[in-house]
PDB file of C-alpha atoms in Angstrom:
ATOM      1  CA  UNK A  30      78.988   8.688 -53.277  1.00 32.00           C
ATOM      2  CA  UNK A  31      75.945   8.012 -54.726  1.00 35.00           C
ATOM      3  CA  UNK A  32      73.442  10.764 -55.559  1.00 41.00           C
ATOM      4  CA  UNK A  33      69.287   9.282 -53.631  1.00 40.00           C
ATOM      5  CA  UNK A  34      67.051   8.680 -55.991  1.00 47.00           C
ATOM      6  CA  UNK A  35      65.231  11.619 -57.742  1.00 67.00           C
ATOM      7  CA  UNK A  36      61.308  11.710 -56.274  1.00 80.00           C
ATOM      8  CA  UNK A  37      59.174  10.820 -58.924  1.00 86.00           C
ATOM      9  CA  UNK A  38      56.758  13.378 -60.581  1.00 91.00           C
ATOM     10  CA  UNK A  39      52.402  12.217 -60.848  1.00 95.00           C
ATOM     11  CA  UNK A  40      50.548  13.242 -63.898  1.00 96.00           C
ATOM     12  CA  UNK A  41      47.337  12.678 -63.214  1.00 97.00           C
ATOM     13  CA  UNK A  42      44.476  12.788 -65.911  1.00 97.00           C
ATOM     14  CA  UNK A  43      41.401  13.080 -65.963  1.00 94.00           C
ATOM     15  CA  UNK A  44      38.078  12.982 -68.769  1.00 91.00           C
ATOM     16  CA  UNK A  45      37.066  16.549 -67.382  1.00 87.00           C
ATOM     17  CA  UNK A  46      34.188  18.292 -69.210  1.00 81.00           C
ATOM     18  CA  UNK A  47      33.524  21.665 -71.384  1.00 73.00           C
ATOM     19  CA  UNK A  48      30.238  21.600 -70.568  1.00 76.00           C
ATOM     20  CA  UNK A  49      30.484  20.867 -66.387  1.00 72.00           C
ATOM     21  CA  UNK A  50      33.206  22.332 -65.392  1.00 72.00           C
ATOM     22  CA  UNK A  51      32.564  21.018 -61.701  1.00 77.00           C
ATOM     23  CA  UNK A  52      33.193  17.319 -63.634  1.00 79.00           C
ATOM     24  CA  UNK A  53      37.232  18.151 -62.970  1.00 89.00           C
ATOM     25  CA  UNK A  54      36.743  18.910 -59.431  1.00 92.00           C
ATOM     26  CA  UNK A  55      37.862  15.424 -57.924  1.00 95.00           C
ATOM     27  CA  UNK A  56      40.845  15.279 -59.688  1.00 96.00           C
ATOM     28  CA  UNK A  57      41.766  18.613 -58.769  1.00 96.00           C
ATOM     29  CA  UNK A  58      40.928  18.329 -55.235  1.00 97.00           C
ATOM     30  CA  UNK A  59      42.914  14.704 -55.588  1.00 97.00           C
ATOM     31  CA  UNK A  60      46.157  16.436 -56.756  1.00 97.00           C
ATOM     32  CA  UNK A  61      45.987  19.001 -54.345  1.00 97.00           C
ATOM     33  CA  UNK A  62      46.483  16.969 -51.737  1.00 97.00           C
ATOM     34  CA  UNK A  63      48.819  14.924 -52.737  1.00 97.00           C
ATOM     35  CA  UNK A  64      51.075  17.980 -53.417  1.00 96.00           C
ATOM     36  CA  UNK A  65      50.624  18.866 -49.492  1.00 96.00           C
ATOM     37  CA  UNK A  66      52.261  15.790 -48.824  1.00 94.00           C
ATOM     38  CA  UNK A  67      55.197  16.147 -50.588  1.00 93.00           C
ATOM     39  CA  UNK A  68      55.921  12.421 -51.823  1.00 92.00           C
ATOM     40  CA  UNK A  69      56.279  13.181 -55.533  1.00 93.00           C
ATOM     41  CA  UNK A  70      58.938  16.134 -57.112  1.00 91.00           C
ATOM     42  CA  UNK A  71      55.589  17.666 -58.652  1.00 92.00           C
ATOM     43  CA  UNK A  72      51.885  16.336 -59.134  1.00 96.00           C
ATOM     44  CA  UNK A  73      50.309  17.864 -62.653  1.00 95.00           C
ATOM     45  CA  UNK A  74      46.721  17.309 -64.072  1.00 97.00           C
ATOM     46  CA  UNK A  75      45.931  17.225 -67.691  1.00 96.00           C
ATOM     47  CA  UNK A  76      42.413  16.496 -69.225  1.00 96.00           C
ATOM     48  CA  UNK A  77      40.459  14.979 -72.262  1.00 94.00           C
ATOM     49  CA  UNK A  78      38.003  17.607 -72.515  1.00 92.00           C
ATOM     50  CA  UNK A  79      39.460  20.384 -70.225  1.00 92.00           C
ATOM     51  CA  UNK A  80      42.336  22.975 -69.600  1.00 93.00           C
ATOM     52  CA  UNK A  81      45.495  21.790 -68.712  1.00 95.00           C
ATOM     53  CA  UNK A  82      44.848  19.570 -72.261  1.00 95.00           C
ATOM     54  CA  UNK A  83      46.710  16.336 -72.498  1.00 94.00           C
ATOM     55  CA  UNK A  84      47.530  16.394 -76.024  1.00 92.00           C
ATOM     56  CA  UNK A  85      49.638  19.935 -74.848  1.00 92.00           C
ATOM     57  CA  UNK A  86      50.916  17.515 -72.128  1.00 90.00           C
ATOM     58  CA  UNK A  87      51.584  14.684 -74.094  1.00 88.00           C
ATOM     59  CA  UNK A  88      53.606  17.150 -76.964  1.00 88.00           C
ATOM     60  CA  UNK A  89      55.120  19.027 -74.212  1.00 86.00           C
ATOM     61  CA  UNK A  90      56.657  15.073 -73.121  1.00 82.00           C
ATOM     62  CA  UNK A  91      57.719  13.895 -76.971  1.00 77.00           C
ATOM     63  CA  UNK A  92      59.756  16.996 -77.277  1.00 75.00           C
ATOM     64  CA  UNK A  93      61.756  16.701 -73.796  1.00 67.00           C
ATOM     65  CA  UNK A  94      65.085  14.973 -73.786  1.00 65.00           C
ATOM     66  CA  UNK A  95      65.208  11.684 -72.179  1.00 64.00           C
ATOM     67  CA  UNK A  96      66.984  12.976 -68.987  1.00 66.00           C
ATOM     68  CA  UNK A  97      64.379  16.182 -68.855  1.00 63.00           C
ATOM     69  CA  UNK A  98      61.561  13.793 -68.410  1.00 70.00           C
ATOM     70  CA  UNK A  99      62.828  12.475 -65.395  1.00 73.00           C
ATOM     71  CA  UNK A 100      60.854   9.755 -63.501  1.00 86.00           C
ATOM     72  CA  UNK A 101      57.401  10.041 -64.069  1.00 91.00           C
ATOM     73  CA  UNK A 102      54.260   8.242 -63.209  1.00 93.00           C
ATOM     74  CA  UNK A 103      50.901   8.557 -65.505  1.00 95.00           C
ATOM     75  CA  UNK A 104      47.975   7.702 -63.482  1.00 96.00           C
ATOM     76  CA  UNK A 105      44.563   7.953 -65.468  1.00 96.00           C
ATOM     77  CA  UNK A 106      42.313   9.089 -62.454  1.00 97.00           C
ATOM     78  CA  UNK A 107      39.449   6.777 -63.874  1.00 94.00           C
ATOM     79  CA  UNK A 108      36.780   4.290 -62.160  1.00 93.00           C
ATOM     80  CA  UNK A 109      37.429   1.716 -64.960  1.00 89.00           C
ATOM     81  CA  UNK A 110      39.434   0.352 -67.899  1.00 87.00           C
ATOM     82  CA  UNK A 111      37.774   1.466 -70.774  1.00 83.00           C
ATOM     83  CA  UNK A 112      38.045   3.281 -74.135  1.00 84.00           C
ATOM     84  CA  UNK A 113      39.984   6.466 -73.091  1.00 89.00           C
ATOM     85  CA  UNK A 114      42.329   4.165 -70.811  1.00 91.00           C
ATOM     86  CA  UNK A 115      43.173   1.854 -73.320  1.00 89.00           C
ATOM     87  CA  UNK A 116      43.026   3.236 -76.465  1.00 89.00           C
ATOM     88  CA  UNK A 117      42.013   7.073 -76.201  1.00 92.00           C
ATOM     89  CA  UNK A 118      44.954   8.203 -73.892  1.00 94.00           C
ATOM     90  CA  UNK A 119      48.005   6.030 -74.851  1.00 93.00           C
ATOM     91  CA  UNK A 120      47.383   6.973 -78.476  1.00 93.00           C
ATOM     92  CA  UNK A 121      47.947  10.577 -77.482  1.00 93.00           C
ATOM     93  CA  UNK A 122      50.572   9.757 -74.733  1.00 92.00           C
ATOM     94  CA  UNK A 123      52.447   8.126 -77.811  1.00 89.00           C
ATOM     95  CA  UNK A 124      53.646   5.980 -75.121  1.00 86.00           C
ATOM     96  CA  UNK A 125      55.971   4.107 -77.544  1.00 84.00           C
ATOM     97  CA  UNK A 126      57.918   7.114 -78.156  1.00 85.00           C
ATOM     98  CA  UNK A 127      58.639   7.752 -74.470  1.00 84.00           C
ATOM     99  CA  UNK A 128      61.555   6.678 -72.266  1.00 85.00           C
ATOM    100  CA  UNK A 129      61.303   3.690 -69.943  1.00 84.00           C
ATOM    101  CA  UNK A 130      61.406   5.971 -66.960  1.00 85.00           C
ATOM    102  CA  UNK A 131      57.889   6.892 -67.929  1.00 90.00           C
ATOM    103  CA  UNK A 132      55.114   4.769 -66.269  1.00 90.00           C
ATOM    104  CA  UNK A 133      51.455   4.624 -67.370  1.00 93.00           C
ATOM    105  CA  UNK A 134      49.577   2.399 -65.109  1.00 92.00           C
ATOM    106  CA  UNK A 135      46.032   0.944 -64.540  1.00 92.00           C
ATOM    107  CA  UNK A 136      43.344   3.203 -63.653  1.00 94.00           C
ATOM    108  CA  UNK A 137      42.510   3.742 -59.881  1.00 95.00           C
ATOM    109  CA  UNK A 138      39.285   2.658 -59.660  1.00 94.00           C
ATOM    110  CA  UNK A 139      40.683  -1.059 -61.047  1.00 93.00           C
ATOM    111  CA  UNK A 140      42.562  -2.018 -57.630  1.00 92.00           C
ATOM    112  CA  UNK A 141      41.135  -3.799 -54.921  1.00 89.00           C
ATOM    113  CA  UNK A 142      41.720  -1.083 -52.315  1.00 92.00           C
ATOM    114  CA  UNK A 143      38.642   0.605 -54.237  1.00 94.00           C
ATOM    115  CA  UNK A 144      36.637  -2.174 -52.432  1.00 95.00           C
ATOM    116  CA  UNK A 145      37.535  -0.615 -48.718  1.00 95.00           C
ATOM    117  CA  UNK A 146      36.709   2.965 -50.223  1.00 96.00           C
ATOM    118  CA  UNK A 147      33.066   1.605 -51.260  1.00 97.00           C
ATOM    119  CA  UNK A 148      32.765  -0.010 -48.278  1.00 97.00           C
ATOM    120  CA  UNK A 149      33.311   3.333 -45.539  1.00 96.00           C
ATOM    121  CA  UNK A 150      31.349   5.197 -48.384  1.00 96.00           C
ATOM    122  CA  UNK A 151      28.322   2.771 -48.078  1.00 97.00           C
ATOM    123  CA  UNK A 152      29.462   2.943 -43.745  1.00 97.00           C
ATOM    124  CA  UNK A 153      29.062   6.725 -44.019  1.00 96.00           C
ATOM    125  CA  UNK A 154      25.443   6.740 -44.754  1.00 96.00           C
ATOM    126  CA  UNK A 155      24.413   3.200 -43.452  1.00 97.00           C
ATOM    127  CA  UNK A 156      23.683   4.866 -39.726  1.00 95.00           C
ATOM    128  CA  UNK A 157      21.389   3.052 -37.438  1.00 96.00           C
ATOM    129  CA  UNK A 158      21.031   0.045 -40.375  1.00 98.00           C
ATOM    130  CA  UNK A 159      21.767  -3.129 -40.188  1.00 98.00           C
ATOM    131  CA  UNK A 160      23.716  -4.287 -42.630  1.00 98.00           C
ATOM    132  CA  UNK A 161      22.155  -7.724 -43.135  1.00 98.00           C
ATOM    133  CA  UNK A 162      18.531  -5.603 -43.843  1.00 98.00           C
ATOM    134  CA  UNK A 163      20.584  -3.819 -46.444  1.00 98.00           C
ATOM    135  CA  UNK A 164      20.239  -3.845 -50.403  1.00 98.00           C
ATOM    136  CA  UNK A 165      23.628  -2.171 -51.591  1.00 98.00           C
ATOM    137  CA  UNK A 166      23.545  -0.780 -54.756  1.00 98.00           C
ATOM    138  CA  UNK A 167      26.871   0.553 -56.303  1.00 98.00           C
ATOM    139  CA  UNK A 168      25.973   2.548 -59.840  1.00 97.00           C
ATOM    140  CA  UNK A 169      28.455   2.663 -62.289  1.00 94.00           C
ATOM    141  CA  UNK A 170      28.700   4.973 -65.990  1.00 88.00           C
ATOM    142  CA  UNK A 171      28.591   1.951 -68.018  1.00 83.00           C
ATOM    143  CA  UNK A 172      29.674   2.288 -71.741  1.00 73.00           C
ATOM    144  CA  UNK A 173      28.957   0.802 -74.934  1.00 68.00           C
ATOM    145  CA  UNK A 174      32.327   1.714 -76.672  1.00 66.00           C
ATOM    146  CA  UNK A 175      34.342  -0.989 -74.498  1.00 63.00           C
ATOM    147  CA  UNK A 176      33.021  -4.231 -71.935  1.00 67.00           C
ATOM    148  CA  UNK A 177      35.568  -4.128 -70.063  1.00 70.00           C
ATOM    149  CA  UNK A 178      34.773  -1.046 -68.482  1.00 71.00           C
ATOM    150  CA  UNK A 179      31.871  -2.503 -66.505  1.00 86.00           C
ATOM    151  CA  UNK A 180      34.090  -5.418 -65.300  1.00 90.00           C
ATOM    152  CA  UNK A 181      35.938  -3.588 -62.819  1.00 91.00           C
ATOM    153  CA  UNK A 182      32.311  -2.539 -60.528  1.00 94.00           C
ATOM    154  CA  UNK A 183      31.632  -6.273 -60.866  1.00 95.00           C
ATOM    155  CA  UNK A 184      34.964  -7.608 -59.428  1.00 94.00           C
ATOM    156  CA  UNK A 185      34.442  -4.824 -56.628  1.00 96.00           C
ATOM    157  CA  UNK A 186      31.384  -6.267 -55.983  1.00 97.00           C
ATOM    158  CA  UNK A 187      32.466 -10.142 -55.659  1.00 96.00           C
ATOM    159  CA  UNK A 188      34.627  -8.967 -53.401  1.00 96.00           C
ATOM    160  CA  UNK A 189      32.108  -7.226 -51.147  1.00 97.00           C
ATOM    161  CA  UNK A 190      30.120 -10.132 -51.064  1.00 97.00           C
ATOM    162  CA  UNK A 191      32.644 -12.020 -49.402  1.00 96.00           C
ATOM    163  CA  UNK A 192      33.991  -9.801 -46.825  1.00 95.00           C
ATOM    164  CA  UNK A 193      30.569  -7.546 -46.040  1.00 97.00           C
ATOM    165  CA  UNK A 194      27.328  -8.508 -44.603  1.00 97.00           C
ATOM    166  CA  UNK A 195      25.107  -6.755 -46.447  1.00 98.00           C
ATOM    167  CA  UNK A 196      21.707  -8.359 -47.284  1.00 98.00           C
ATOM    168  CA  UNK A 197      22.124  -8.012 -50.903  1.00 98.00           C
ATOM    169  CA  UNK A 198      25.027  -6.164 -53.153  1.00 98.00           C
ATOM    170  CA  UNK A 199      23.954  -5.343 -57.189  1.00 97.00           C
ATOM    171  CA  UNK A 200      25.107  -3.137 -59.847  1.00 97.00           C
ATOM    172  CA  UNK A 201      23.122  -0.093 -61.737  1.00 97.00           C
ATOM    173  CA  UNK A 202      24.118   1.710 -64.239  1.00 95.00           C
ATOM    174  CA  UNK A 203      23.898   4.847 -66.099  1.00 93.00           C
ATOM    175  CA  UNK A 204      23.934   3.943 -69.757  1.00 89.00           C
ATOM    176  CA  UNK A 205      23.489   0.238 -69.679  1.00 88.00           C
ATOM    177  CA  UNK A 206      21.424  -2.416 -68.081  1.00 91.00           C
ATOM    178  CA  UNK A 207      20.050  -3.042 -65.312  1.00 95.00           C
ATOM    179  CA  UNK A 208      19.544   1.250 -65.291  1.00 96.00           C
ATOM    180  CA  UNK A 209      19.496   3.085 -62.313  1.00 97.00           C
ATOM    181  CA  UNK A 210      15.609   3.619 -63.223  1.00 96.00           C
ATOM    182  CA  UNK A 211      15.059  -0.231 -62.639  1.00 97.00           C
ATOM    183  CA  UNK A 212      16.104  -0.269 -58.899  1.00 97.00           C
ATOM    184  CA  UNK A 213      13.075  -0.847 -57.081  1.00 97.00           C
ATOM    185  CA  UNK A 214      13.393  -4.642 -59.872  1.00 97.00           C
ATOM    186  CA  UNK A 215      16.734  -5.173 -58.274  1.00 97.00           C
ATOM    187  CA  UNK A 216      16.634  -3.945 -54.651  1.00 98.00           C
ATOM    188  CA  UNK A 217      14.885  -7.634 -52.312  1.00 97.00           C
ATOM    189  CA  UNK A 218      15.054  -5.120 -49.639  1.00 98.00           C
ATOM    190  CA  UNK A 219      13.402  -2.609 -48.169  1.00 97.00           C
ATOM    191  CA  UNK A 220      16.173  -0.486 -46.664  1.00 98.00           C
ATOM    192  CA  UNK A 221      18.215   0.662 -49.674  1.00 98.00           C
ATOM    193  CA  UNK A 222      21.768   2.271 -49.822  1.00 98.00           C
ATOM    194  CA  UNK A 223      22.932   3.694 -53.019  1.00 98.00           C
ATOM    195  CA  UNK A 224      26.367   4.527 -53.838  1.00 97.00           C
ATOM    196  CA  UNK A 225      27.883   5.799 -56.871  1.00 96.00           C
ATOM    197  CA  UNK A 226      31.150   4.433 -58.569  1.00 96.00           C
ATOM    198  CA  UNK A 227      31.810   7.610 -60.214  1.00 94.00           C
ATOM    199  CA  UNK A 228      34.507  10.526 -59.547  1.00 92.00           C
ATOM    200  CA  UNK A 229      32.137  13.538 -58.994  1.00 88.00           C
ATOM    201  CA  UNK A 230      28.696  14.659 -57.671  1.00 83.00           C
ATOM    202  CA  UNK A 231      28.086  16.522 -61.431  1.00 69.00           C
ATOM    203  CA  UNK A 232      25.961  15.744 -64.149  1.00 66.00           C
ATOM    204  CA  UNK A 233      25.555  12.333 -63.069  1.00 63.00           C
ATOM    205  CA  UNK A 234      25.940  11.955 -59.389  1.00 65.00           C
ATOM    206  CA  UNK A 235      24.046  15.052 -58.768  1.00 66.00           C
ATOM    207  CA  UNK A 236      21.337  15.080 -61.106  1.00 73.00           C
ATOM    208  CA  UNK A 237      20.409  11.893 -63.152  1.00 89.00           C
ATOM    209  CA  UNK A 238      21.070   9.661 -60.943  1.00 93.00           C
ATOM    210  CA  UNK A 239      18.418  11.174 -57.715  1.00 93.00           C
ATOM    211  CA  UNK A 240      16.109  11.789 -61.059  1.00 93.00           C
ATOM    212  CA  UNK A 241      16.376   8.256 -61.925  1.00 95.00           C
ATOM    213  CA  UNK A 242      15.745   6.951 -58.332  1.00 96.00           C
ATOM    214  CA  UNK A 243      13.056   9.218 -58.479  1.00 95.00           C
ATOM    215  CA  UNK A 244      14.102  11.246 -55.286  1.00 93.00           C
ATOM    216  CA  UNK A 245      11.915  14.466 -55.354  1.00 87.00           C
ATOM    217  CA  UNK A 246      13.363  17.570 -57.176  1.00 84.00           C
ATOM    218  CA  UNK A 247      15.084  19.664 -54.136  1.00 83.00           C
ATOM    219  CA  UNK A 248      15.188  17.235 -51.820  1.00 85.00           C
ATOM    220  CA  UNK A 249      18.782  17.323 -50.924  1.00 89.00           C
ATOM    221  CA  UNK A 250      20.566  13.875 -51.641  1.00 91.00           C
ATOM    222  CA  UNK A 251      22.480  12.945 -49.093  1.00 91.00           C
ATOM    223  CA  UNK A 252      22.032  13.112 -45.033  1.00 86.00           C
ATOM    224  CA  UNK A 253      19.136  12.396 -45.366  1.00 92.00           C
ATOM    225  CA  UNK A 254      16.513   8.812 -45.857  1.00 96.00           C
ATOM    226  CA  UNK A 255      13.848   9.232 -48.972  1.00 95.00           C
ATOM    227  CA  UNK A 256      10.656   7.003 -48.441  1.00 95.00           C
ATOM    228  CA  UNK A 257       9.782   6.059 -52.155  1.00 95.00           C
ATOM    229  CA  UNK A 258       7.018   3.995 -52.721  1.00 91.00           C
ATOM    230  CA  UNK A 259       7.422   1.740 -48.985  1.00 94.00           C
ATOM    231  CA  UNK A 260      11.246   2.225 -49.696  1.00 97.00           C
ATOM    232  CA  UNK A 261      13.728   3.636 -47.728  1.00 97.00           C
ATOM    233  CA  UNK A 262      16.710   4.895 -50.014  1.00 97.00           C
ATOM    234  CA  UNK A 263      20.042   6.599 -48.578  1.00 97.00           C
ATOM    235  CA  UNK A 264      22.501   7.929 -51.349  1.00 96.00           C
ATOM    236  CA  UNK A 265      26.107   8.571 -50.462  1.00 96.00           C
ATOM    237  CA  UNK A 266      28.481  10.710 -52.270  1.00 95.00           C
ATOM    238  CA  UNK A 267      30.670   9.985 -55.492  1.00 94.00           C
ATOM    239  CA  UNK A 268      33.290   7.832 -54.692  1.00 95.00           C
ATOM    240  CA  UNK A 269      35.577  10.031 -55.975  1.00 94.00           C
ATOM    241  CA  UNK A 270      34.806  13.061 -53.316  1.00 93.00           C
ATOM    242  CA  UNK A 271      36.465  11.316 -50.712  1.00 92.00           C
ATOM    243  CA  UNK A 272      39.911  12.427 -49.561  1.00 92.00           C
ATOM    244  CA  UNK A 273      40.894   8.583 -49.319  1.00 92.00           C
ATOM    245  CA  UNK A 274      40.804   7.918 -53.004  1.00 94.00           C
ATOM    246  CA  UNK A 275      44.267  10.074 -52.707  1.00 95.00           C
ATOM    247  CA  UNK A 276      45.614   7.539 -50.782  1.00 93.00           C
ATOM    248  CA  UNK A 277      45.019   4.791 -53.428  1.00 94.00           C
ATOM    249  CA  UNK A 278      46.466   7.332 -55.879  1.00 95.00           C
ATOM    250  CA  UNK A 279      49.659   7.976 -53.978  1.00 94.00           C
ATOM    251  CA  UNK A 280      50.363   3.632 -52.736  1.00 92.00           C
ATOM    252  CA  UNK A 281      49.419   2.644 -56.550  1.00 90.00           C
ATOM    253  CA  UNK A 282      51.545   4.963 -57.820  1.00 91.00           C
ATOM    254  CA  UNK A 283      54.812   4.496 -55.614  1.00 87.00           C
ATOM    255  CA  UNK A 284      54.250   0.875 -55.213  1.00 82.00           C
ATOM    256  CA  UNK A 285      54.378   0.679 -58.996  1.00 76.00           C
ATOM    257  CA  UNK A 286      58.038   2.773 -59.356  1.00 72.00           C
ATOM    258  CA  UNK A 287      58.927  -0.013 -56.251  1.00 74.00           C
ATOM    259  CA  UNK A 288      58.277  -3.113 -58.005  1.00 67.00           C
ATOM    260  CA  UNK A 289      60.145  -1.735 -60.949  1.00 65.00           C
ATOM    261  CA  UNK A 290      62.990  -0.084 -60.205  1.00 61.00           C
TER     262      UNK A 290
END
């Protein structure tokens, strides 16, 4: 009688921060949720800038016999394809030395299901406004190291333009133009929704974006309508704080396994 296939193990990779440890909270939360569901043999995390460190986990993997590595799916819990996911992480993992049972898949944020999460995040703060009267601004991090990091969000925006009724949907960036502090020049409507295409409400979501938007210091960022120079602005929490983010991770990881089995 054949043994049933073992459940895959899951390794979530985050960036983390030595200066702002709260930046890893979403990745750790996603891992906790996935452990509770029990669809993976194990769910572990590793970070570039925090403990447990990716380089230590990678060293352990390369030392294990192939049969002990098992069916491992490695998921970058990042929102875009870029310098870290295309160059840094594969190099640190030494993917060419690992057995075929180890799968390294695309960052979670690149999957089309992210559009549903973005739409829901906007809907959660839309309140009594009508989509057609609103400019939806999606804020990404951006990067000067790899131009592909911008492509992911732009693809999601194009998809949302055809699947939603917002009067305008535009991109803003923390490290590229158009910058967040240029939002008044970008938005065509008096009612503006801002959804941070970020994992956490840490340094960027909690401080940088509110400051760049011009929100009064000390005002609550979320659950509040801000009047700024005749415009009305509502800000959603960072996308990665949604529990539904774990749904996407689970689906793409298990789907990748099913397609390659």
